[in-house]
């Protein structure tokens, strides 16, 4: 039996480009040499050797100096056509977050061209007219909108635009989407707090989650309070200006007269701001306040005590997005909305009322 060998770097690049060609990522001509160098982060010599290999296989045909190579892949070997997919992030820090980058890489591996929108939803103030202008000036066949507001997703659903709602307020809209099923985990957190004697329970949620009316998750929180005999009101789901100053001003108001004994925070970054704020007041969890976050963050597991939070597997959501892009590339209509199970991680930041 002959021994195997490791592929040279240019052979690995050729194999990658071959897969992309078969997936239909490029049609008619290949990207230029310099573009491939930047895209693949390899040397120009490596790209040249890989392209020559694909030429020798009959998949590409040189057209002279300064001209892009012609794609000569047999039609029977071409998969679904490549799509230009644009990811519209919720806010600027999301551009480098794990699940956005993983989604980008998965779609690229499937043969699609993926980019991030130049501005995030928060940078555009969740304004429909600004999003409309961005869409008009962006070359894309499909959009993935992360945590969009009701108005934003409604606008997308009314256009002749292929769009997927990754999280966000898509309820009741004819739009494809996916998100974790977080309400049961949140119910467990509220039940745990009430069982420990908490009555002044507050949820800190973003403006687009509160207006023009509470989203399903926030309404389920208010309903759960009612279930336990706690009359919900604006105290439990307070309004605040969606900015750092507005968030801390809201916390100041809350702790001035009737301080909450438990806070549920939507998003890890808001949780960190909450921890900093109450730390300045000399308040710590779980001895003086109970805390729960409705999103996972790897750093939570390194805390002592572990932060009580909601966790879920992102892989089914990633697969669903890739499936949706494949469907629309094949000309199939797909507006299915799916949700995936999430779990309550009890942690150690929920305790009895002091």
GROMACS .gro file of C-alpha atoms in nm:
model
  354
    1UNK     CA    1   0.000   0.000   0.000
    2UNK     CA    2   0.145   0.333  -0.099
    3UNK     CA    3   0.182   0.595   0.169
    4UNK     CA    4  -0.029   0.914   0.148
    5UNK     CA    5   0.122   1.259   0.133
    6UNK     CA    6   0.027   1.605   0.245
    7UNK     CA    7  -0.095   1.835  -0.031
    8UNK     CA    8   0.124   2.131  -0.119
    9UNK     CA    9  -0.026   2.469  -0.035
   10UNK     CA   10  -0.102   2.544  -0.401
   11UNK     CA   11  -0.281   2.208  -0.431
   12UNK     CA   12  -0.494   2.295  -0.128
   13UNK     CA   13  -0.579   2.632  -0.283
   14UNK     CA   14  -0.662   2.462  -0.614
   15UNK     CA   15  -0.894   2.218  -0.432
   16UNK     CA   16  -1.067   2.507  -0.257
   17UNK     CA   17  -1.113   2.702  -0.582
   18UNK     CA   18  -1.236   2.388  -0.758
   19UNK     CA   19  -1.507   2.345  -0.494
   20UNK     CA   20  -1.607   2.708  -0.526
   21UNK     CA   21  -1.634   2.671  -0.904
   22UNK     CA   22  -1.848   2.360  -0.869
   23UNK     CA   23  -2.072   2.542  -0.623
   24UNK     CA   24  -2.124   2.814  -0.880
   25UNK     CA   25  -1.960   3.092  -0.680
   26UNK     CA   26  -1.816   3.249  -0.998
   27UNK     CA   27  -1.956   3.242  -1.349
   28UNK     CA   28  -1.796   3.323  -1.686
   29UNK     CA   29  -1.462   3.452  -1.549
   30UNK     CA   30  -1.247   3.405  -1.240
   31UNK     CA   31  -1.152   3.691  -1.008
   32UNK     CA   32  -0.815   3.845  -1.085
   33UNK     CA   33  -0.489   3.722  -0.934
   34UNK     CA   34  -0.452   4.009  -0.689
   35UNK     CA   35  -0.810   3.971  -0.573
   36UNK     CA   36  -0.756   3.600  -0.504
   37UNK     CA   37  -0.434   3.675  -0.313
   38UNK     CA   38  -0.623   3.912  -0.086
   39UNK     CA   39  -0.923   3.681  -0.054
   40UNK     CA   40  -0.724   3.366   0.028
   41UNK     CA   41  -0.439   3.535   0.217
   42UNK     CA   42  -0.169   3.341   0.033
   43UNK     CA   43   0.119   3.447  -0.188
   44UNK     CA   44   0.086   3.542  -0.552
   45UNK     CA   45   0.307   3.246  -0.650
   46UNK     CA   46   0.070   3.006  -0.472
   47UNK     CA   47  -0.229   3.152  -0.655
   48UNK     CA   48  -0.049   3.129  -0.990
   49UNK     CA   49   0.035   2.762  -0.935
   50UNK     CA   50  -0.322   2.684  -0.827
   51UNK     CA   51  -0.470   2.858  -1.131
   52UNK     CA   52  -0.228   2.677  -1.366
   53UNK     CA   53  -0.337   2.348  -1.211
   54UNK     CA   54  -0.704   2.428  -1.276
   55UNK     CA   55  -0.612   2.523  -1.634
   56UNK     CA   56  -0.444   2.185  -1.681
   57UNK     CA   57  -0.763   2.020  -1.555
   58UNK     CA   58  -0.965   2.206  -1.819
   59UNK     CA   59  -1.163   2.409  -1.567
   60UNK     CA   60  -1.010   2.744  -1.663
   61UNK     CA   61  -0.879   2.894  -1.986
   62UNK     CA   62  -0.621   3.173  -2.000
   63UNK     CA   63  -0.720   3.471  -2.218
   64UNK     CA   64  -0.394   3.658  -2.231
   65UNK     CA   65  -0.202   3.899  -2.010
   66UNK     CA   66  -0.417   4.134  -1.804
   67UNK     CA   67  -0.738   3.944  -1.879
   68UNK     CA   68  -0.928   3.723  -1.637
   69UNK     CA   69  -0.934   3.349  -1.696
   70UNK     CA   70  -1.247   3.209  -1.857
   71UNK     CA   71  -1.437   2.945  -1.661
   72UNK     CA   72  -1.477   2.630  -1.872
   73UNK     CA   73  -1.632   2.404  -1.610
   74UNK     CA   74  -1.875   2.156  -1.772
   75UNK     CA   75  -2.234   2.266  -1.706
   76UNK     CA   76  -2.323   1.933  -1.549
   77UNK     CA   77  -2.066   1.995  -1.276
   78UNK     CA   78  -2.203   2.332  -1.170
   79UNK     CA   79  -2.417   2.335  -0.857
   80UNK     CA   80  -2.654   2.611  -0.753
   81UNK     CA   81  -2.561   2.964  -0.866
   82UNK     CA   82  -2.359   3.178  -0.631
   83UNK     CA   83  -2.542   3.449  -0.437
   84UNK     CA   84  -2.415   3.786  -0.322
   85UNK     CA   85  -2.519   3.789   0.042
   86UNK     CA   86  -2.499   4.099   0.262
   87UNK     CA   87  -2.513   4.070   0.642
   88UNK     CA   88  -2.673   4.371   0.810
   89UNK     CA   89  -2.549   4.368   1.170
   90UNK     CA   90  -2.731   4.504   1.472
   91UNK     CA   91  -2.444   4.722   1.590
   92UNK     CA   92  -2.081   4.785   1.499
   93UNK     CA   93  -1.915   4.541   1.747
   94UNK     CA   94  -2.113   4.256   1.588
   95UNK     CA   95  -1.894   4.276   1.274
   96UNK     CA   96  -1.636   4.058   1.446
   97UNK     CA   97  -1.858   3.847   1.669
   98UNK     CA   98  -1.820   3.473   1.649
   99UNK     CA   99  -2.157   3.379   1.502
  100UNK     CA  100  -2.149   3.651   1.232
  101UNK     CA  101  -1.800   3.546   1.123
  102UNK     CA  102  -1.890   3.177   1.136
  103UNK     CA  103  -2.195   3.246   0.922
  104UNK     CA  104  -1.980   3.435   0.670
  105UNK     CA  105  -1.732   3.148   0.645
  106UNK     CA  106  -2.004   2.886   0.609
  107UNK     CA  107  -2.173   3.072   0.327
  108UNK     CA  108  -1.841   3.129   0.152
  109UNK     CA  109  -1.761   2.759   0.182
  110UNK     CA  110  -2.096   2.695   0.014
  111UNK     CA  111  -1.976   2.906  -0.278
  112UNK     CA  112  -2.142   3.240  -0.207
  113UNK     CA  113  -1.995   3.590  -0.193
  114UNK     CA  114  -2.053   3.743   0.150
  115UNK     CA  115  -2.002   4.096   0.279
  116UNK     CA  116  -2.105   4.307   0.576
  117UNK     CA  117  -2.317   4.618   0.526
  118UNK     CA  118  -2.118   4.940   0.565
  119UNK     CA  119  -2.334   5.052   0.858
  120UNK     CA  120  -2.516   4.868   1.136
  121UNK     CA  121  -2.882   4.908   1.229
  122UNK     CA  122  -2.791   5.098   1.545
  123UNK     CA  123  -2.562   5.334   1.352
  124UNK     CA  124  -2.861   5.413   1.130
  125UNK     CA  125  -3.083   5.465   1.433
  126UNK     CA  126  -3.316   5.184   1.321
  127UNK     CA  127  -3.453   5.431   1.065
  128UNK     CA  128  -3.632   5.271   0.772
  129UNK     CA  129  -3.541   5.549   0.527
  130UNK     CA  130  -3.170   5.511   0.604
  131UNK     CA  131  -3.187   5.133   0.566
  132UNK     CA  132  -3.369   5.180   0.236
  133UNK     CA  133  -3.090   5.404   0.108
  134UNK     CA  134  -2.827   5.151   0.219
  135UNK     CA  135  -3.005   4.871   0.035
  136UNK     CA  136  -3.029   5.080  -0.283
  137UNK     CA  137  -2.656   5.147  -0.284
  138UNK     CA  138  -2.545   4.792  -0.198
  139UNK     CA  139  -2.498   4.518  -0.457
  140UNK     CA  140  -2.658   4.210  -0.303
  141UNK     CA  141  -2.892   3.929  -0.407
  142UNK     CA  142  -2.994   3.845  -0.051
  143UNK     CA  143  -2.987   4.008   0.291
  144UNK     CA  144  -2.943   3.864   0.639
  145UNK     CA  145  -3.076   4.114   0.893
  146UNK     CA  146  -2.957   4.065   1.251
  147UNK     CA  147  -3.195   4.161   1.534
  148UNK     CA  148  -3.408   4.390   1.319
  149UNK     CA  149  -3.689   4.599   1.465
  150UNK     CA  150  -4.052   4.542   1.367
  151UNK     CA  151  -4.051   4.841   1.130
  152UNK     CA  152  -3.723   4.738   0.964
  153UNK     CA  153  -3.830   4.378   0.903
  154UNK     CA  154  -4.175   4.487   0.790
  155UNK     CA  155  -4.014   4.714   0.529
  156UNK     CA  156  -3.794   4.430   0.402
  157UNK     CA  157  -4.093   4.195   0.381
  158UNK     CA  158  -4.278   4.445   0.160
  159UNK     CA  159  -3.994   4.476  -0.093
  160UNK     CA  160  -3.892   4.242  -0.373
  161UNK     CA  161  -3.584   4.154  -0.171
  162UNK     CA  162  -3.470   3.813  -0.050
  163UNK     CA  163  -3.424   3.856   0.324
  164UNK     CA  164  -3.364   3.638   0.628
  165UNK     CA  165  -3.433   3.761   0.983
  166UNK     CA  166  -3.160   3.634   1.214
  167UNK     CA  167  -3.330   3.697   1.551
  168UNK     CA  168  -3.532   4.021   1.558
  169UNK     CA  169  -3.905   4.100   1.562
  170UNK     CA  170  -4.024   3.892   1.269
  171UNK     CA  171  -4.345   3.763   1.433
  172UNK     CA  172  -4.644   3.779   1.198
  173UNK     CA  173  -4.435   3.879   0.894
  174UNK     CA  174  -4.397   3.674   0.571
  175UNK     CA  175  -4.022   3.651   0.609
  176UNK     CA  176  -3.778   3.365   0.666
  177UNK     CA  177  -3.604   3.361   1.002
  178UNK     CA  178  -3.444   3.171   1.285
  179UNK     CA  179  -3.382   3.230   1.654
  180UNK     CA  180  -3.347   3.044   1.983
  181UNK     CA  181  -3.662   2.969   2.185
  182UNK     CA  182  -3.569   3.171   2.494
  183UNK     CA  183  -3.906   3.225   2.662
  184UNK     CA  184  -3.912   2.892   2.856
  185UNK     CA  185  -3.564   2.963   2.996
  186UNK     CA  186  -3.669   3.316   3.095
  187UNK     CA  187  -3.979   3.174   3.266
  188UNK     CA  188  -3.752   2.946   3.470
  189UNK     CA  189  -3.541   3.244   3.573
  190UNK     CA  190  -3.847   3.445   3.681
  191UNK     CA  191  -3.992   3.144   3.865
  192UNK     CA  192  -3.662   3.100   4.047
  193UNK     CA  193  -3.655   3.466   4.146
  194UNK     CA  194  -4.012   3.464   4.273
  195UNK     CA  195  -3.948   3.145   4.471
  196UNK     CA  196  -3.660   3.329   4.639
  197UNK     CA  197  -3.895   3.609   4.747
  198UNK     CA  198  -3.838   3.865   4.471
  199UNK     CA  199  -4.124   4.100   4.381
  200UNK     CA  200  -3.942   4.402   4.233
  201UNK     CA  201  -3.819   4.236   3.915
  202UNK     CA  202  -3.705   4.452   3.622
  203UNK     CA  203  -3.616   4.368   3.264
  204UNK     CA  204  -3.375   4.595   3.075
  205UNK     CA  205  -3.451   4.564   2.702
  206UNK     CA  206  -3.365   4.773   2.397
  207UNK     CA  207  -3.606   5.031   2.259
  208UNK     CA  208  -3.702   4.829   1.950
  209UNK     CA  209  -3.800   4.544   2.184
  210UNK     CA  210  -4.038   4.773   2.377
  211UNK     CA  211  -4.193   4.982   2.100
  212UNK     CA  212  -4.440   5.025   1.946
  213UNK     CA  213  -4.547   4.746   2.184
  214UNK     CA  214  -4.353   4.478   2.374
  215UNK     CA  215  -4.211   4.199   2.160
  216UNK     CA  216  -4.314   3.840   2.231
  217UNK     CA  217  -4.026   3.780   2.472
  218UNK     CA  218  -4.082   4.100   2.670
  219UNK     CA  219  -4.458   4.044   2.680
  220UNK     CA  220  -4.400   3.689   2.805
  221UNK     CA  221  -4.194   3.838   3.089
  222UNK     CA  222  -4.477   4.073   3.188
  223UNK     CA  223  -4.727   3.788   3.162
  224UNK     CA  224  -4.511   3.570   3.385
  225UNK     CA  225  -4.510   3.838   3.652
  226UNK     CA  226  -4.891   3.845   3.634
  227UNK     CA  227  -4.891   3.468   3.663
  228UNK     CA  228  -4.715   3.507   3.997
  229UNK     CA  229  -4.954   3.778   4.119
  230UNK     CA  230  -4.717   4.068   4.046
  231UNK     CA  231  -4.898   4.352   3.869
  232UNK     CA  232  -4.663   4.449   3.581
  233UNK     CA  233  -4.608   4.808   3.472
  234UNK     CA  234  -4.355   5.052   3.335
  235UNK     CA  235  -4.137   4.990   3.641
  236UNK     CA  236  -4.083   4.629   3.533
  237UNK     CA  237  -4.006   4.715   3.168
  238UNK     CA  238  -3.870   5.070   3.190
  239UNK     CA  239  -3.820   5.308   2.900
  240UNK     CA  240  -3.474   5.451   2.839
  241UNK     CA  241  -3.296   5.635   2.561
  242UNK     CA  242  -3.100   5.381   2.357
  243UNK     CA  243  -2.753   5.508   2.442
  244UNK     CA  244  -2.492   5.452   2.709
  245UNK     CA  245  -2.597   5.768   2.891
  246UNK     CA  246  -2.965   5.680   2.862
  247UNK     CA  247  -2.906   5.329   2.999
  248UNK     CA  248  -2.716   5.449   3.307
  249UNK     CA  249  -2.968   5.729   3.366
  250UNK     CA  250  -3.242   5.467   3.376
  251UNK     CA  251  -3.047   5.258   3.627
  252UNK     CA  252  -2.999   5.569   3.844
  253UNK     CA  253  -3.375   5.627   3.848
  254UNK     CA  254  -3.444   5.266   3.935
  255UNK     CA  255  -3.209   5.260   4.232
  256UNK     CA  256  -3.307   5.602   4.365
  257UNK     CA  257  -3.641   5.524   4.533
  258UNK     CA  258  -3.751   5.161   4.498
  259UNK     CA  259  -3.441   4.963   4.396
  260UNK     CA  260  -3.511   4.639   4.211
  261UNK     CA  261  -3.414   4.320   4.389
  262UNK     CA  262  -3.371   4.133   4.060
  263UNK     CA  263  -3.281   4.239   3.705
  264UNK     CA  264  -3.311   4.046   3.380
  265UNK     CA  265  -3.079   4.197   3.120
  266UNK     CA  266  -3.111   4.149   2.744
  267UNK     CA  267  -2.761   4.121   2.586
  268UNK     CA  268  -2.423   4.060   2.752
  269UNK     CA  269  -2.297   4.414   2.684
  270UNK     CA  270  -2.589   4.563   2.877
  271UNK     CA  271  -2.520   4.315   3.154
  272UNK     CA  272  -2.160   4.433   3.183
  273UNK     CA  273  -2.279   4.793   3.205
  274UNK     CA  274  -2.530   4.690   3.475
  275UNK     CA  275  -2.260   4.513   3.675
  276UNK     CA  276  -2.036   4.819   3.659
  277UNK     CA  277  -2.320   5.049   3.765
  278UNK     CA  278  -2.435   4.849   4.066
  279UNK     CA  279  -2.072   4.785   4.162
  280UNK     CA  280  -2.027   5.160   4.207
  281UNK     CA  281  -2.325   5.152   4.441
  282UNK     CA  282  -2.166   4.874   4.644
  283UNK     CA  283  -2.432   4.624   4.533
  284UNK     CA  284  -2.325   4.272   4.442
  285UNK     CA  285  -2.494   3.954   4.318
  286UNK     CA  286  -2.638   3.735   4.453
  287UNK     CA  287  -2.615   3.872   4.806
  288UNK     CA  288  -2.788   4.206   4.743
  289UNK     CA  289  -2.944   4.160   4.400
  290UNK     CA  290  -3.021   3.876   4.159
  291UNK     CA  291  -2.911   3.896   3.796
  292UNK     CA  292  -2.995   3.702   3.480
  293UNK     CA  293  -2.886   3.752   3.116
  294UNK     CA  294  -3.092   3.621   2.823
  295UNK     CA  295  -2.790   3.559   2.597
  296UNK     CA  296  -2.479   3.342   2.632
  297UNK     CA  297  -2.127   3.475   2.663
  298UNK     CA  298  -1.820   3.247   2.711
  299UNK     CA  299  -1.684   3.477   2.982
  300UNK     CA  300  -1.987   3.403   3.202
  301UNK     CA  301  -1.855   3.055   3.276
  302UNK     CA  302  -1.529   3.202   3.406
  303UNK     CA  303  -1.703   3.421   3.660
  304UNK     CA  304  -1.736   3.324   4.025
  305UNK     CA  305  -2.021   3.274   4.074
  306UNK     CA  306  -2.113   3.171   3.719
  307UNK     CA  307  -2.357   3.424   3.567
  308UNK     CA  308  -2.713   3.294   3.541
  309UNK     CA  309  -2.806   3.305   3.171
  310UNK     CA  310  -2.976   3.149   2.871
  311UNK     CA  311  -2.768   2.926   2.646
  312UNK     CA  312  -2.831   2.757   2.311
  313UNK     CA  313  -2.654   2.579   2.028
  314UNK     CA  314  -2.589   2.818   1.739
  315UNK     CA  315  -2.513   2.539   1.488
  316UNK     CA  316  -2.877   2.458   1.387
  317UNK     CA  317  -2.935   2.830   1.330
  318UNK     CA  318  -2.624   2.855   1.109
  319UNK     CA  319  -2.735   2.551   0.911
  320UNK     CA  320  -3.081   2.699   0.864
  321UNK     CA  321  -2.939   3.021   0.717
  322UNK     CA  322  -2.715   2.828   0.476
  323UNK     CA  323  -3.016   2.616   0.376
  324UNK     CA  324  -3.222   2.928   0.307
  325UNK     CA  325  -2.952   3.077   0.082
  326UNK     CA  326  -2.929   2.748  -0.106
  327UNK     CA  327  -3.306   2.743  -0.155
  328UNK     CA  328  -3.329   3.093  -0.297
  329UNK     CA  329  -3.024   3.027  -0.517
  330UNK     CA  330  -3.223   2.740  -0.664
  331UNK     CA  331  -3.522   2.968  -0.721
  332UNK     CA  332  -3.729   2.813  -0.442
  333UNK     CA  333  -3.948   3.028  -0.218
  334UNK     CA  334  -3.861   2.989   0.147
  335UNK     CA  335  -4.022   3.203   0.417
  336UNK     CA  336  -4.021   2.943   0.694
  337UNK     CA  337  -3.954   3.069   1.044
  338UNK     CA  338  -3.787   2.832   1.285
  339UNK     CA  339  -3.689   2.846   1.649
  340UNK     CA  340  -3.451   2.620   1.835
  341UNK     CA  341  -3.445   2.514   2.198
  342UNK     CA  342  -3.256   2.711   2.459
  343UNK     CA  343  -3.181   2.622   2.820
  344UNK     CA  344  -3.169   2.801   3.153
  345UNK     CA  345  -2.822   2.795   3.309
  346UNK     CA  346  -2.893   2.851   3.676
  347UNK     CA  347  -2.548   2.983   3.760
  348UNK     CA  348  -2.496   3.156   4.092
  349UNK     CA  349  -2.626   3.512   4.051
  350UNK     CA  350  -2.986   3.437   4.153
  351UNK     CA  351  -3.038   3.422   4.529
  352UNK     CA  352  -3.287   3.506   4.805
  353UNK     CA  353  -3.404   3.859   4.871
  354UNK     CA  354  -3.181   4.024   5.127
   0.00000   0.00000   0.00000
